[in-house]
Coordinates of C-alpha atoms and ligand atoms in Angstrom, one line a residue:
M1 CA -5.6 0.9 -12.1
A2 CA -4.5 -1.5 -14.9
K3 CA -6.4 -4.8 -15.2
I4 CA -5.2 -7.3 -12.7
H5 CA -3.6 -10.7 -13.5
P6 CA -3.6 -13.0 -10.5
K7 CA -0.4 -14.6 -11.4
D8 CA 1.4 -11.3 -11.7
I9 CA 0.4 -10.3 -8.2
L10 CA 1.4 -13.7 -6.8
D11 CA 4.8 -13.6 -8.6
R12 CA 5.8 -10.3 -7.1
A13 CA 6.9 -12.3 -4.1
H14 CA 10.0 -13.2 -6.1
W15 CA 10.8 -9.8 -7.5
S16 CA 14.3 -8.2 -7.2
A17 CA 14.9 -5.2 -5.0
R18 CA 15.3 -3.2 -8.3
Q19 CA 11.9 -4.3 -9.7
I20 CA 10.2 -3.5 -6.4
A21 CA 11.8 0.0 -6.1
K22 CA 10.8 0.8 -9.7
F23 CA 7.3 -0.4 -9.2
A24 CA 6.8 1.5 -5.9
E25 CA 8.1 4.7 -7.4
S26 CA 6.0 4.7 -10.5
R27 CA 2.9 3.5 -8.7
L28 CA 3.3 6.2 -6.1
H29 CA 3.6 8.8 -8.8
Q30 CA 0.4 7.6 -10.5
V31 CA -1.5 7.6 -7.2
I32 CA -0.5 11.1 -6.2
E33 CA -1.2 12.5 -9.7
R34 CA -4.6 10.9 -9.9
A35 CA -5.5 12.0 -6.4
A36 CA -4.4 15.6 -7.1
Q37 CA -6.6 15.7 -10.2
H38 CA -9.6 13.5 -9.4
V39 CA -10.1 13.3 -5.6
P40 CA -11.7 16.5 -4.1
F41 CA -10.0 16.1 -0.7
Y42 CA -6.5 16.0 -2.1
E43 CA -7.2 18.6 -4.8
K44 CA -8.1 21.0 -2.1
R45 CA -5.5 19.9 0.4
F46 CA -2.6 20.1 -2.1
H47 CA -3.8 23.4 -3.4
S48 CA -4.0 24.9 0.1
H49 CA -0.5 23.8 0.8
G50 CA 0.8 25.2 -2.5
I51 CA 1.9 21.8 -3.7
K52 CA 2.4 21.3 -7.5
L53 CA 2.7 17.9 -9.1
R54 CA 6.1 18.9 -10.5
D55 CA 7.4 19.2 -6.9
I56 CA 7.2 15.4 -6.6
R57 CA 10.0 14.0 -8.6
Q58 CA 11.4 11.2 -6.5
L59 CA 10.1 8.9 -3.8
R60 CA 11.6 11.0 -1.0
D61 CA 9.7 14.1 -2.2
I62 CA 6.6 12.5 -0.8
S63 CA 7.7 14.1 2.5
I64 CA 6.5 17.5 1.3
L65 CA 2.9 16.2 1.2
P66 CA 0.7 16.9 4.2
F67 CA -0.6 14.0 6.4
T68 CA -4.0 12.5 6.2
T69 CA -5.6 11.6 9.5
R70 CA -8.4 9.2 10.6
A71 CA -10.3 12.4 11.6
D72 CA -10.1 13.7 8.0
L73 CA -11.4 10.4 6.7
Q74 CA -14.3 10.4 9.2
S75 CA -15.3 14.0 8.7
E76 CA -14.9 14.3 4.9
A77 CA -15.4 10.7 3.8
D78 CA -17.2 11.7 0.6
A79 CA -14.4 14.0 -0.5
F80 CA -12.0 11.0 -0.6
L81 CA -13.9 9.3 -3.4
A82 CA -12.5 9.9 -6.9
R83 CA -14.9 11.9 -9.0
G84 CA -17.3 9.8 -11.1
T85 CA -17.2 6.8 -8.7
V86 CA -20.5 4.9 -8.6
R87 CA -20.7 3.6 -5.1
E88 CA -23.2 0.9 -6.0
S89 CA -20.6 -0.8 -8.2
C90 CA -17.9 -0.6 -5.5
R91 CA -16.9 -3.0 -2.7
R92 CA -16.4 -1.6 0.8
R93 CA -14.2 -2.3 3.8
A94 CA -15.5 -0.9 7.1
A95 CA -14.2 -0.5 10.6
A96 CA -15.7 -2.5 13.4
A97 CA -19.0 -0.9 14.3
E98 CA -19.2 1.0 17.6
P99 CA -22.6 1.4 19.3
G100 CA -24.4 4.5 18.1
V101 CA -21.8 5.6 15.5
A102 CA -21.8 4.8 11.8
A103 CA -18.7 2.8 11.0
P104 CA -16.3 4.6 8.7
C105 CA -15.5 2.7 5.5
V106 CA -13.4 2.8 2.3
F107 CA -14.7 2.0 -1.2
L108 CA -12.8 0.0 -3.8
S109 CA -13.5 -1.1 -7.3
P110 CA -14.1 -4.8 -7.7
D111 CA -10.6 -5.2 -9.2
E112 CA -8.9 -3.3 -6.4
Y113 CA -10.8 -5.5 -3.9
E114 CA -9.7 -8.6 -5.7
T115 CA -6.1 -7.3 -5.6
I116 CA -6.3 -7.2 -1.7
R117 CA -7.6 -10.8 -1.8
L118 CA -4.7 -11.9 -4.0
I119 CA -2.2 -10.2 -1.7
E120 CA -3.8 -12.2 1.2
R121 CA -3.5 -15.3 -0.9
R122 CA 0.2 -14.5 -1.6
I123 CA 0.8 -14.4 2.2
V124 CA -0.9 -17.8 2.6
E125 CA 1.0 -19.3 -0.3
G126 CA 4.3 -17.9 1.1
H127 CA 3.6 -20.2 4.0
G128 CA 3.3 -23.3 1.9
L129 CA -0.5 -23.5 1.3
T130 CA -2.1 -23.4 -2.1
G131 CA -5.1 -21.5 -3.4
R132 CA -7.2 -24.6 -2.8
H133 CA -6.7 -24.7 1.0
D134 CA -9.7 -24.5 3.3
R135 CA -9.9 -21.5 5.5
V136 CA -11.9 -20.2 8.5
A137 CA -11.6 -16.5 9.2
I138 CA -13.1 -14.7 12.2
L139 CA -13.8 -11.2 11.0
P140 CA -15.8 -8.1 11.9
E141 CA -18.9 -7.8 9.7
G142 CA -17.4 -4.9 7.7
L143 CA -14.6 -7.0 6.4
T144 CA -16.5 -10.1 5.4
P145 CA -16.1 -10.6 1.6
P146 CA -19.1 -11.0 -0.7
P147 CA -20.3 -14.6 -1.3
P148 CA -18.1 -16.6 -3.6
T149 CA -18.8 -16.8 -7.4
W150 CA -19.1 -20.1 -9.1
L151 CA -15.5 -19.7 -10.4
D152 CA -14.3 -19.1 -6.8
S153 CA -16.0 -22.2 -5.6
M154 CA -14.4 -24.3 -8.4
L155 CA -10.9 -22.9 -8.1
R156 CA -10.6 -22.2 -4.4
G157 CA -10.9 -24.2 -1.2
R158 CA -13.8 -23.8 1.2
R159 CA -14.0 -20.4 2.9
Y160 CA -15.9 -19.7 6.0
Y161 CA -16.3 -16.4 7.6
V162 CA -17.5 -16.2 11.2
P163 CA -18.3 -12.7 12.6
T164 CA -16.2 -11.6 15.6
S165 CA -19.5 -10.8 17.3
E166 CA -20.3 -14.6 17.6
T167 CA -19.4 -16.3 20.9
T168 CA -16.0 -17.9 21.5
L169 CA -17.7 -21.3 21.7
E170 CA -19.3 -20.7 18.3
H171 CA -15.9 -19.8 16.8
L172 CA -14.4 -23.0 18.3
H173 CA -17.3 -25.0 17.0
V174 CA -16.9 -23.8 13.4
I175 CA -13.1 -24.3 13.4
S176 CA -13.2 -27.8 14.9
R177 CA -16.0 -28.8 12.6
V178 CA -14.5 -27.5 9.3
K179 CA -10.9 -28.5 10.3
P180 CA -9.4 -25.9 7.9
D181 CA -5.8 -25.7 6.7
C182 CA -5.8 -22.1 7.7
V183 CA -7.3 -20.3 10.7
A184 CA -7.3 -16.5 10.6
A185 CA -8.5 -14.3 13.5
P186 CA -7.7 -11.4 15.7
L187 CA -5.3 -12.3 18.6
W188 CA -8.0 -11.7 21.2
A189 CA -10.3 -14.2 19.6
L190 CA -7.6 -16.9 19.3
S191 CA -6.6 -16.3 22.9
R192 CA -10.2 -16.9 24.0
I193 CA -10.4 -20.1 22.0
G194 CA -7.2 -21.1 23.7
Q195 CA -8.8 -20.5 27.1
E196 CA -11.8 -22.7 26.2
I197 CA -9.4 -25.5 25.1
R198 CA -7.5 -25.2 28.4
K199 CA -10.8 -25.5 30.2
G200 CA -11.4 -28.9 28.5
K201 CA -12.9 -28.3 25.1
T202 CA -10.9 -29.8 22.2
L203 CA -9.9 -28.7 18.8
G204 CA -9.5 -32.2 17.4
F205 CA -7.1 -31.3 14.6
Q206 CA -4.1 -29.1 13.8
P207 CA -4.2 -26.3 11.2
R208 CA -1.2 -25.7 8.9
L209 CA -1.3 -22.0 9.2
L210 CA -2.5 -19.7 12.0
L211 CA -2.8 -16.0 11.1
S212 CA -3.3 -13.6 13.9
W213 CA -3.6 -9.8 14.0
G214 CA -5.0 -6.9 15.9
E215 CA -2.5 -6.3 18.7
V216 CA 1.0 -6.8 19.8
M217 CA 1.8 -10.5 20.3
R218 CA 3.6 -11.3 23.5
A219 CA 6.0 -14.2 23.8
S220 CA 3.5 -15.7 26.2
D221 CA 0.7 -15.4 23.6
R222 CA 2.9 -17.2 21.1
D223 CA 3.6 -20.0 23.5
T224 CA -0.1 -20.3 24.4
L225 CA -1.3 -20.4 20.8
R226 CA 1.4 -22.9 19.9
E227 CA 0.2 -25.2 22.7
T228 CA -3.5 -24.7 21.7
F229 CA -3.2 -25.1 17.9
G230 CA 0.0 -27.1 17.7
I231 CA 1.7 -24.5 15.5
P232 CA 3.2 -21.1 16.1
P233 CA 1.0 -18.2 15.0
T234 CA 1.9 -15.9 12.1
D235 CA 1.6 -12.3 12.9
V236 CA -0.2 -10.1 10.3
Y237 CA -0.2 -6.3 10.5
T238 CA -3.5 -5.4 8.9
M239 CA -5.8 -2.4 8.8
W240 CA -9.5 -2.2 7.7
E241 CA -8.7 0.9 5.6
L242 CA -6.0 -0.8 3.5
G243 CA -5.7 -4.5 4.0
P244 CA -2.7 -6.6 5.0
V245 CA 0.1 -4.1 5.3
A246 CA 2.7 -6.7 6.3
A247 CA 2.9 -10.3 7.4
E248 CA 5.4 -12.3 9.3
C249 CA 7.7 -14.3 7.1
P250 CA 8.0 -18.1 7.2
A251 CA 11.6 -17.7 8.5
R252 CA 10.1 -15.6 11.3
D253 CA 12.7 -12.9 10.7
G254 CA 10.4 -9.9 10.5
L255 CA 7.2 -8.8 8.6
H256 CA 7.3 -8.6 4.8
V257 CA 5.7 -5.3 3.7
N258 CA 3.2 -5.8 0.8
F259 CA 4.9 -3.1 -1.3
D260 CA 2.3 -3.3 -4.0
L261 CA -0.5 -2.5 -1.5
V262 CA 1.1 0.3 0.5
H263 CA 4.1 2.6 0.6
V264 CA 5.3 2.6 4.2
E265 CA 7.0 5.4 6.0
I266 CA 8.2 5.2 9.7
L267 CA 8.6 8.6 11.1
H268 CA 9.7 10.3 14.3
N269 CA 9.0 14.1 14.6
D270 CA 8.1 13.8 10.8
H271 CA 11.6 12.5 9.9
P272 CA 12.3 8.9 8.7
V273 CA 13.8 6.8 11.5
N274 CA 16.9 4.5 11.1
P275 CA 16.4 0.7 11.1
G276 CA 15.8 -0.6 14.6
E277 CA 14.4 2.8 15.8
P278 CA 10.7 3.0 16.6
G279 CA 8.5 5.5 14.9
E280 CA 4.9 6.1 13.7
V281 CA 3.7 4.2 10.7
V282 CA 2.4 6.5 7.9
L283 CA 0.9 4.7 4.9
T284 CA 0.0 5.6 1.3
S285 CA -2.3 3.2 -0.5
L286 CA -0.9 2.0 -3.8
A287 CA -3.8 -0.3 -4.7
N288 CA -6.9 1.9 -4.3
D289 CA -7.5 4.7 -6.9
T290 CA -11.2 4.8 -6.0
M291 CA -10.6 6.1 -2.5
P292 CA -6.8 6.8 -2.1
L293 CA -5.2 7.6 1.2
I294 CA -2.0 9.5 1.0
R295 CA 0.4 9.7 4.0
Y296 CA -2.2 8.3 6.3
R297 CA -1.2 8.5 10.0
T298 CA -2.0 5.1 11.5
G299 CA -1.0 5.8 15.1
D300 CA 0.9 2.5 15.1
V301 CA 4.5 2.3 16.3
A302 CA 6.9 0.1 14.3
S303 CA 10.5 -0.2 13.3
W304 CA 12.4 -1.3 10.2
K305 CA 14.5 -4.4 10.3
K306 CA 18.2 -4.0 10.0
G307 CA 19.4 -5.7 6.8
P308 CA 17.5 -7.9 4.4
C309 CA 15.3 -10.9 5.3
K310 CA 17.2 -14.2 5.5
C311 CA 14.4 -16.0 3.5
G312 CA 15.4 -14.2 0.3
W313 CA 12.5 -11.7 0.1
Q314 CA 13.8 -8.5 -1.5
G315 CA 11.1 -6.1 -0.4
P316 CA 11.0 -3.9 2.7
V317 CA 10.8 -5.7 6.1
L318 CA 9.5 -4.5 9.4
E319 CA 11.3 -5.7 12.5
G320 CA 8.0 -5.5 14.4
V321 CA 4.9 -3.5 15.2
H322 CA 5.3 -2.4 18.8
G323 CA 1.7 -1.2 19.5
R324 CA -0.4 1.9 19.2
F325 CA 0.9 5.4 19.6
E326 CA -1.6 6.0 22.4
H327 CA -0.4 2.7 24.0
S328 CA 3.2 3.8 24.2
V329 CA 5.1 5.8 26.9
H330 CA 6.3 9.1 25.5
L331 CA 9.7 10.1 26.8
P332 CA 10.0 13.8 27.7
G333 CA 13.3 14.0 25.8
G334 CA 11.7 12.7 22.6
G335 CA 11.0 9.1 21.4
Y336 CA 8.7 6.5 22.9
V337 CA 8.7 3.1 24.3
G338 CA 6.1 0.8 22.8
T339 CA 3.7 -1.8 24.3
R340 CA 5.9 -4.7 23.2
Q341 CA 9.0 -3.5 25.1
I342 CA 7.0 -2.7 28.2
E343 CA 5.2 -6.1 28.2
H344 CA 8.5 -7.8 27.6
I345 CA 9.7 -6.4 31.0
L346 CA 6.5 -6.7 33.0
D347 CA 5.5 -10.1 31.8
Q348 CA 8.5 -11.5 33.6
F349 CA 6.9 -10.8 37.0
T350 CA 5.0 -14.1 37.5
N351 CA 3.7 -13.0 40.9
V352 CA 1.5 -10.5 39.2
L353 CA -2.0 -11.6 38.1
A354 CA -2.6 -8.6 35.8
Y355 CA -1.2 -5.1 35.3
R356 CA -1.8 -1.8 33.4
L357 CA 0.9 0.8 33.0
V358 CA -0.6 4.3 32.6
Q359 CA 1.4 7.5 31.7
I360 CA -0.5 10.1 33.6
E361 CA 1.9 13.0 33.2
P362 CA 4.9 13.6 30.9
R363 CA 7.2 12.5 33.7
K364 CA 5.0 10.2 35.7
V365 CA 3.9 6.6 35.1
E366 CA 1.7 4.5 37.3
I367 CA 1.6 0.7 37.2
L368 CA -1.6 -0.7 38.5
V369 CA -1.0 -4.2 39.7
V370 CA -3.3 -7.0 40.7
P371 CA -1.0 -9.1 42.9
T372 CA -0.8 -12.8 43.6
T373 CA -0.2 -13.9 47.2
L374 CA 3.6 -14.1 46.3
F375 CA 3.7 -10.4 45.5
N376 CA 5.8 -8.3 47.9
E377 CA 7.6 -5.0 48.4
R378 CA 10.7 -6.4 46.6
T379 CA 8.7 -7.2 43.5
S380 CA 7.3 -3.7 43.5
A381 CA 10.8 -2.1 43.9
M382 CA 12.1 -4.3 41.1
M383 CA 9.3 -3.4 38.8
R384 CA 9.9 0.2 39.5
S385 CA 13.6 0.1 38.8
K386 CA 13.3 -2.0 35.6
C387 CA 10.8 0.5 34.2
V388 CA 12.8 3.6 35.3
E389 CA 15.7 2.1 33.4
L390 CA 13.5 1.3 30.3
F391 CA 12.3 5.0 30.3
N392 CA 16.0 6.2 30.4
Q393 CA 15.6 7.6 33.9
Q394 CA 13.3 10.3 32.4
I395 CA 10.1 9.2 34.0
G396 CA 9.1 8.5 37.6
V397 CA 7.3 5.2 38.2
E398 CA 4.9 4.4 41.0
V399 CA 3.5 0.9 41.6
K400 CA -0.1 0.8 42.9
V401 CA -1.7 -2.4 44.1
V402 CA -5.4 -2.7 43.1
D403 CA -8.0 -5.5 43.4
E404 CA -8.9 -5.3 39.8
L405 CA -8.1 -3.2 36.7
P406 CA -10.5 -0.6 35.5
I407 CA -12.7 -2.0 32.7
V408 CA -12.0 -1.0 29.1
R409 CA -14.6 -1.4 26.5
S410 CA -12.5 -3.4 24.1
P411 CA -11.8 -7.1 23.7
R412 CA -8.1 -6.2 23.5
R413 CA -6.0 -5.9 26.6
H414 CA -4.8 -2.4 27.3
S415 CA -1.7 -3.1 29.2
V416 CA -0.2 0.3 28.4
V417 CA -2.2 3.5 28.2
C418 CA -0.9 7.0 27.5
K419 CA -3.1 9.8 29.0
I420 CA -1.0 12.8 28.1
K421 CA -1.4 14.9 25.0
T422 CA 0.6 13.6 22.1
P423 CA 1.0 15.0 18.5
L424 CA -1.9 12.6 17.5
T425 CA -4.3 13.4 20.4
A426 CA -3.5 17.1 20.8
Ligands
LIG501 ZN1 11.4 -13.3 5.0

């Protein structure tokens, strides 16, 4: 990768559509060429699929390349590293650790790592803050940046990183003590801070920017966070493997894709979807030659926004990320309904304390409901009919009243679970 110039990366926010398309196309070519020649995994993979570099002439030819899956990355991690890479001189980004399993990670050169940080800075600056703002980020250990250099501390505002493994009270304590301009954390962590504040703890200040990621944001989450922090949250679609793929625009008109970080495809049955239609997000890293990922299946469901963003951004824009593939309902006739749409319907039932919708068979869905005292047969019938309609009459819906929802080992809420075999889980 060419030497980075911070200003160049920050200025890309104002590029024309033509500049963006030209950049993405030439960068994609470089990435594929380099991977085919220097990365053992892709060398072997392309060879076994009979793919020659001359077959890739335009951006759309990328569709002939095979997908890369998370399982590939886990089982053949070493083969993804470009030949000649010295690990010790690299930075790494790792997934959140699970007990007893080594967390998978990706390696980047220091320049590539810095590029991601500059793209993060571009998001923050797009929301009116400067490089000198103070920030508190709640992050898993694997994503905590190295300690600042002397230059960093001179040029930038204060940065505090609190591990997600700390308690909610500790998170709240650090935030209310530092009083940063920007608070960045997974949605579940922010929601828990919100709960503490509603129980009587205080924040004592108002940040200027609240970045949130990690799961689909419901309208009710947005309202709660606005009440708690005094400002609406900004949704970021980020992945440990790649960095911030897209972030909500200040005009709140969709998520701007960081076109210099990733090339995004949204596919249904391996074909690109039209704007507004949901599909699986497939990503190609454009800023990591050390350990490139090409056509990486994310398992996330998203859709493209119809028309350009009203804020003037000329790059690609996502309408929204609708949840995980395994947290969507798969329609027997093709297509799926994401968490966001399902929560939008079910959150309206205020006489329900908690729910989980589980697809147990291709044509059968169960809604487990923890009722309030106001819940009755009518609610149940209404829930059923709203969902049957949402699933295009293709799926039968049964409502089951339970005392509590089965525990899931995740801080995230799993309001939709798909238990049938899908192209990703088969
Ligand atoms: Zn915008």
